[in-house]
């Protein structure tokens, strides 16, 4: 393959990704109708993650954001669909090959305390990935851990301490060090600042941006906070009930959202500046993924719903270069 073609290839290519959970085991008596057996956490997600970009993913709780991140990394096995990392289809890899691949694909979790083993020292926590993926001596491992701690704003003197001896922001720095010490190319940041005080959030976001620049990383950045996603992302994907309903350049999408759901999300956040006149606020709760609405899944809450919206699922159309929307209102729109 030529260099030009390789450059055009996304780092991560997600195609028709589904993740369904069958609830029949143990819940047979509670959910006795066949259609209610399956939770459709992801239902046909297709997107590219370009090398070097931050792709933000937003949506309400339960929309499938975190499931997407974990399924892309194959921490969850997909029900169907494909994920290719740098051209390699992950579903074809056996466990040993997947372990090797994981060095390139890491995750930073939301809750830094819950994700750190309280019985292990920082040196053991951060050094574990090196032990799995590299054949370093104990001395080399210690040096790499010390270097990584300094990069994330901690001190090598912290290596012998335990997670409970750190603040929330420091614990997230340990989580970041653990993810990056194996030198990955791609990192899923799953609500990495949601559990932190607002004053600490900005420090961690600045650190993630700095490390991305220095180490040439690619991020899938998952958050329910539009302001955070707008701040860090090059492009944004908006998810609703397991599907991507809008995807485009962050600035354009947040300034001129095309999907009624994105418009409603923005209307609920007054501090996010977004032009485009009057917008309807979001009404009601997200429907159950056990019984997603027919047609467009947003039709039960959409102020613009038409007769066909409950019958026919919209397919994505381009409303501007690189800006796709799945909504009947935009069918026939010039790209
Ligand atoms: Fe609303 Fe219909 Fe568009 Fe769905 S397809 S977002 S219900 S207008």
Coordinates of C-alpha atoms and ligand atoms in Angstrom, one line a residue:
X1 CA 0.0 0.0 0.0
X2 CA 1.3 3.4 -0.9
X3 CA 2.2 6.0 1.8
X4 CA -0.7 8.2 0.5
X5 CA -3.2 5.4 0.9
X6 CA -1.9 4.6 4.4
X7 CA -2.2 8.2 5.4
X8 CA -5.9 8.2 4.3
X9 CA -6.7 5.0 6.3
X10 CA -8.3 5.8 9.6
X11 CA -6.5 4.5 12.7
X12 CA -9.7 2.8 13.9
X13 CA -12.5 1.8 11.5
X14 CA -15.8 0.8 13.1
X15 CA -18.4 -0.8 10.8
X16 CA -21.9 -1.8 11.7
X17 CA -21.0 -2.5 15.3
X18 CA -23.7 -4.1 17.5
X19 CA -23.6 -5.0 21.1
X20 CA -26.7 -6.7 22.4
X21 CA -27.3 -8.3 25.8
X22 CA -29.6 -11.3 26.1
X23 CA -31.5 -11.0 29.5
X24 CA -33.2 -14.4 29.4
X25 CA -30.7 -15.9 31.8
X26 CA -32.0 -15.3 35.3
X27 CA -34.6 -12.8 34.2
X28 CA -36.9 -15.1 32.2
X29 CA -39.9 -14.5 34.5
X30 CA -39.5 -10.7 34.5
X31 CA -39.1 -10.3 30.8
X32 CA -41.3 -12.9 29.2
X33 CA -41.9 -11.3 25.8
X34 CA -39.3 -12.1 23.1
X35 CA -38.8 -8.5 22.0
X36 CA -37.9 -7.6 25.6
X37 CA -35.1 -10.1 25.9
X38 CA -32.5 -8.1 24.2
X39 CA -30.9 -4.8 25.3
X40 CA -29.5 -3.1 22.2
X41 CA -26.7 -1.2 23.8
X42 CA -25.0 -0.6 20.4
X43 CA -27.1 -0.9 17.3
X44 CA -25.2 -0.4 14.1
X45 CA -22.5 2.1 14.8
X46 CA -20.3 3.0 11.9
X47 CA -17.5 5.7 12.2
X48 CA -13.8 6.3 11.6
X49 CA -11.3 7.6 14.1
X50 CA -8.6 9.4 12.3
X51 CA -5.0 9.2 13.2
X52 CA -4.0 12.0 15.6
X53 CA -7.5 13.3 16.2
X54 CA -9.8 13.5 19.2
X55 CA -13.2 12.2 18.4
X56 CA -15.6 13.2 21.1
X57 CA -18.7 11.1 21.9
X58 CA -21.7 12.7 23.6
X59 CA -25.1 11.6 24.6
X60 CA -27.3 11.1 27.7
X61 CA -26.6 8.4 30.2
X62 CA -27.4 5.0 28.7
X63 CA -27.0 6.0 25.1
X64 CA -24.2 3.5 24.6
X65 CA -21.1 5.8 24.8
X66 CA -19.1 3.7 27.2
X67 CA -20.2 0.4 25.5
X68 CA -18.9 1.8 22.3
X69 CA -15.5 2.6 23.9
X70 CA -15.2 -0.9 25.5
X71 CA -16.4 -2.7 22.4
X72 CA -14.0 -0.9 20.1
X73 CA -11.2 -2.1 22.5
X74 CA -12.7 -5.5 22.5
X75 CA -13.0 -5.4 26.3
X76 CA -16.6 -6.3 25.4
X77 CA -17.1 -8.8 22.5
X78 CA -19.3 -7.3 19.8
X79 CA -22.5 -9.1 18.8
X80 CA -21.8 -8.3 15.2
X81 CA -19.9 -5.8 13.0
X82 CA -16.2 -5.1 12.8
X83 CA -13.5 -2.9 14.3
X84 CA -10.2 -2.6 12.4
X85 CA -7.2 -1.1 14.1
X86 CA -4.6 0.2 11.7
X87 CA -6.0 -2.1 9.1
X88 CA -6.1 -5.2 11.3
X89 CA -9.6 -6.7 12.0
X90 CA -9.7 -7.3 15.7
X91 CA -12.3 -10.0 15.6
X92 CA -9.9 -12.3 13.8
X93 CA -7.3 -12.1 16.5
X94 CA -6.9 -14.9 19.0
X95 CA -6.4 -14.0 22.7
X96 CA -2.6 -14.0 22.5
X97 CA -2.6 -11.7 19.4
X98 CA -5.2 -9.5 21.1
X99 CA -3.0 -9.1 24.1
X100 CA -0.2 -7.9 21.9
X101 CA -2.6 -5.5 20.1
X102 CA -3.8 -4.1 23.4
X103 CA -0.4 -2.4 23.9
X104 CA -1.5 0.0 21.2
X105 CA -5.0 0.5 22.5
X106 CA -5.6 1.6 26.1
X107 CA -8.3 3.1 28.3
X108 CA -8.6 5.8 31.0
X109 CA -11.5 5.1 33.2
X110 CA -14.0 7.5 34.8
X111 CA -13.5 6.6 38.4
X112 CA -9.8 6.7 39.2
X113 CA -10.3 5.2 42.7
X114 CA -12.4 2.2 41.6
X115 CA -10.1 1.4 38.7
X116 CA -6.9 1.3 40.8
X117 CA -6.1 -1.8 42.9
X118 CA -6.0 -0.5 46.5
X119 CA -3.6 -3.3 47.5
X120 CA -0.9 -2.4 45.0
X121 CA 1.6 0.3 45.1
X122 CA 1.7 2.9 42.3
X123 CA 4.9 1.2 41.0
X124 CA 3.0 -2.1 40.7
X125 CA -0.1 -0.5 39.2
X126 CA 1.7 1.5 36.5
X127 CA 4.4 -1.2 35.9
X128 CA 1.9 -4.0 35.3
X129 CA 1.4 -3.0 31.7
X130 CA 5.1 -3.1 31.1
X131 CA 5.4 -6.5 32.6
X132 CA 2.7 -7.8 30.3
X133 CA 3.9 -6.1 27.1
X134 CA 7.6 -5.8 27.4
X135 CA 10.6 -7.8 28.6
X136 CA 12.2 -5.1 30.7
X137 CA 14.4 -5.8 33.7
X138 CA 13.0 -4.6 37.1
X139 CA 15.4 -1.7 37.0
X140 CA 14.2 -0.7 33.5
X141 CA 10.6 -1.0 34.5
X142 CA 11.2 1.2 37.6
X143 CA 12.8 3.8 35.4
X144 CA 10.0 3.8 32.9
X145 CA 7.4 4.1 35.7
X146 CA 9.4 7.0 37.3
X147 CA 9.6 8.8 33.9
X148 CA 5.9 8.3 33.2
X149 CA 5.0 9.6 36.7
X150 CA 6.9 12.7 36.0
X151 CA 5.2 13.2 32.6
X152 CA 1.8 13.1 34.3
X153 CA 2.9 15.6 37.0
X154 CA 3.6 13.2 39.8
X155 CA 7.0 12.4 41.5
X156 CA 9.0 9.2 41.4
X157 CA 8.9 9.4 45.2
X158 CA 5.2 8.5 44.8
X159 CA 6.0 5.0 43.5
X160 CA 5.8 3.2 46.9
X161 CA 2.5 4.8 47.9
X162 CA -1.0 3.3 47.6
X163 CA -4.0 4.8 45.8
X164 CA -5.7 5.9 49.0
X165 CA -2.8 8.2 49.8
X166 CA -3.6 10.4 46.8
X167 CA -6.3 13.0 45.9
X168 CA -8.8 12.3 43.2
X169 CA -6.9 14.3 40.6
X170 CA -3.6 12.6 41.5
X171 CA -5.4 9.2 41.2
X172 CA -6.5 10.1 37.7
X173 CA -2.9 11.0 36.9
X174 CA -1.9 7.5 38.0
X175 CA -4.7 6.1 35.7
X176 CA -3.3 8.1 32.9
X177 CA 0.3 7.0 33.6
X178 CA -0.9 3.3 33.7
X179 CA -2.6 3.7 30.2
X180 CA 0.3 5.6 28.6
X181 CA 3.3 3.8 30.0
X182 CA 3.0 1.1 27.3
X183 CA 3.2 3.7 24.6
X184 CA -0.2 3.2 23.0
X185 CA -1.3 4.9 19.8
X186 CA -5.0 5.0 20.7
X187 CA -6.6 5.8 24.0
X188 CA -10.3 5.6 25.0
X189 CA -10.9 8.3 27.6
X190 CA -14.1 7.2 29.2
X191 CA -15.5 10.2 31.1
X192 CA -12.0 10.9 32.5
X193 CA -12.9 14.1 34.4
X194 CA -16.5 13.4 35.4
X195 CA -15.7 12.2 38.9
X196 CA -13.3 15.1 39.6
X197 CA -13.9 18.5 41.1
X198 CA -14.4 21.3 38.5
X199 CA -11.2 23.0 39.6
X200 CA -9.2 19.7 38.9
X201 CA -11.0 18.9 35.6
X202 CA -9.2 21.7 33.8
X203 CA -5.8 20.5 34.9
X204 CA -6.5 16.9 33.8
X205 CA -7.9 18.1 30.4
X206 CA -4.8 20.2 29.9
X207 CA -2.6 17.2 30.8
X208 CA -4.4 15.0 28.3
X209 CA -4.0 17.6 25.6
X210 CA -0.3 18.0 26.3
X211 CA 0.3 14.3 26.3
X212 CA -1.6 13.9 23.1
X213 CA 0.7 16.5 21.4
X214 CA 3.9 15.1 22.9
X215 CA 3.2 11.4 22.3
X216 CA 1.2 11.7 19.0
X217 CA -1.9 10.0 20.5
X218 CA -5.4 9.5 19.1
X219 CA -8.3 9.8 21.5
X220 CA -11.9 8.6 21.6
X221 CA -13.1 11.0 24.3
X222 CA -16.4 10.0 25.9
X223 CA -18.3 12.5 28.0
X224 CA -21.9 13.6 28.8
X225 CA -20.5 17.2 29.3
X226 CA -20.9 19.2 26.0
X227 CA -18.6 21.9 27.2
X228 CA -15.8 19.4 27.9
X229 CA -16.3 17.6 24.6
X230 CA -16.5 20.9 22.6
X231 CA -13.2 22.0 24.3
X232 CA -11.1 18.9 23.5
X233 CA -12.6 17.4 20.3
X234 CA -11.7 17.8 16.6
X235 CA -14.9 16.0 15.6
X236 CA -18.0 15.0 17.6
X237 CA -20.3 12.0 17.4
X238 CA -23.7 12.3 19.0
X239 CA -25.3 9.0 20.2
X240 CA -28.9 8.2 21.0
X241 CA -30.1 4.8 22.1
X242 CA -27.1 2.9 20.7
X243 CA -26.9 4.8 17.4
X244 CA -24.9 7.7 16.1
X245 CA -27.4 10.4 15.0
X246 CA -24.9 13.2 14.1
X247 CA -21.2 13.3 13.4
X248 CA -19.1 16.2 12.2
X249 CA -16.4 18.8 12.9
X250 CA -16.7 19.9 16.6
X251 CA -16.9 23.6 16.0
X252 CA -19.5 23.4 13.2
X253 CA -21.6 20.8 14.9
X254 CA -21.8 22.6 18.2
X255 CA -22.4 26.0 16.5
X256 CA -25.0 24.7 14.1
X257 CA -26.3 21.4 15.2
X258 CA -28.5 19.7 12.6
X259 CA -30.2 16.9 14.5
X260 CA -33.1 17.8 16.8
X261 CA -31.5 15.7 19.6
X262 CA -28.2 17.6 19.4
X263 CA -30.1 20.9 19.4
X264 CA -31.9 19.8 22.5
X265 CA -28.7 18.7 24.2
X266 CA -27.2 22.1 23.5
X267 CA -30.3 24.0 24.6
X268 CA -30.0 22.3 28.0
X269 CA -26.5 23.8 28.4
X270 CA -26.8 27.6 28.4
X271 CA -23.1 28.2 28.8
X272 CA -22.3 26.5 25.5
X273 CA -22.5 29.2 22.8
X274 CA -24.5 27.9 19.9
X275 CA -26.2 30.0 17.2
X276 CA -29.3 29.1 15.3
X277 CA -32.1 30.7 17.1
X278 CA -34.8 29.1 19.3
X279 CA -34.3 25.6 20.3
X280 CA -36.6 23.1 22.0
X281 CA -35.5 21.8 25.4
X282 CA -35.3 18.0 25.7
X283 CA -38.5 16.5 27.2
X284 CA -38.9 13.1 28.9
X285 CA -36.6 10.2 29.6
X286 CA -34.5 8.1 27.2
X287 CA -36.7 5.1 26.2
X288 CA -35.6 1.7 27.3
X289 CA -33.1 0.0 25.0
X290 CA -35.1 -3.1 25.6
X291 CA -37.9 -1.6 23.6
X292 CA -36.4 1.1 21.3
X293 CA -39.0 3.1 19.4
X294 CA -39.7 2.1 15.8
X295 CA -38.4 4.3 12.9
X296 CA -36.4 7.1 14.2
X297 CA -35.6 6.3 17.9
X298 CA -35.9 9.9 18.8
X299 CA -39.5 10.4 17.5
X300 CA -41.1 9.9 21.0
X301 CA -39.3 13.1 22.2
X302 CA -38.7 15.1 19.0
X303 CA -40.6 18.3 18.6
X304 CA -40.4 18.0 14.8
X305 CA -41.6 14.4 14.4
X306 CA -43.6 13.6 11.3
X307 CA -45.8 10.6 10.4
X308 CA -42.9 8.8 8.7
X309 CA -40.6 9.3 11.6
X310 CA -42.2 6.5 13.6
X311 CA -42.2 4.1 10.6
X312 CA -39.0 4.6 8.8
X313 CA -35.5 4.8 10.3
X314 CA -33.6 7.8 8.7
X315 CA -30.3 7.0 7.1
X316 CA -27.3 9.4 7.5
X317 CA -27.0 12.2 4.9
X318 CA -24.3 14.8 4.5
X319 CA -25.4 18.3 5.4
X320 CA -21.9 19.8 5.0
X321 CA -18.5 18.4 4.1
X322 CA -17.7 15.8 6.8
X323 CA -21.0 16.5 8.7
X324 CA -23.5 13.7 8.6
X325 CA -27.0 13.6 10.2
X326 CA -29.6 10.8 10.5
X327 CA -32.9 12.8 10.3
X328 CA -35.7 12.9 7.8
X329 CA -35.7 16.7 8.0
X330 CA -32.4 16.8 6.1
X331 CA -33.1 14.2 3.4
X332 CA -32.2 15.8 0.0
X333 CA -30.0 18.5 1.7
X334 CA -27.0 19.5 -0.4
X335 CA -23.7 18.5 1.1
Ligands
LIG1 FE1 -37.2 14.1 14.7 FE2 -38.1 12.8 12.6 FE3 -35.7 13.8 12.5 FE4 -36.2 11.7 14.1 S1 -36.3 11.8 11.8 S2 -35.1 13.6 14.7 S3 -38.3 12.2 14.8 S4 -37.6 14.9 12.6

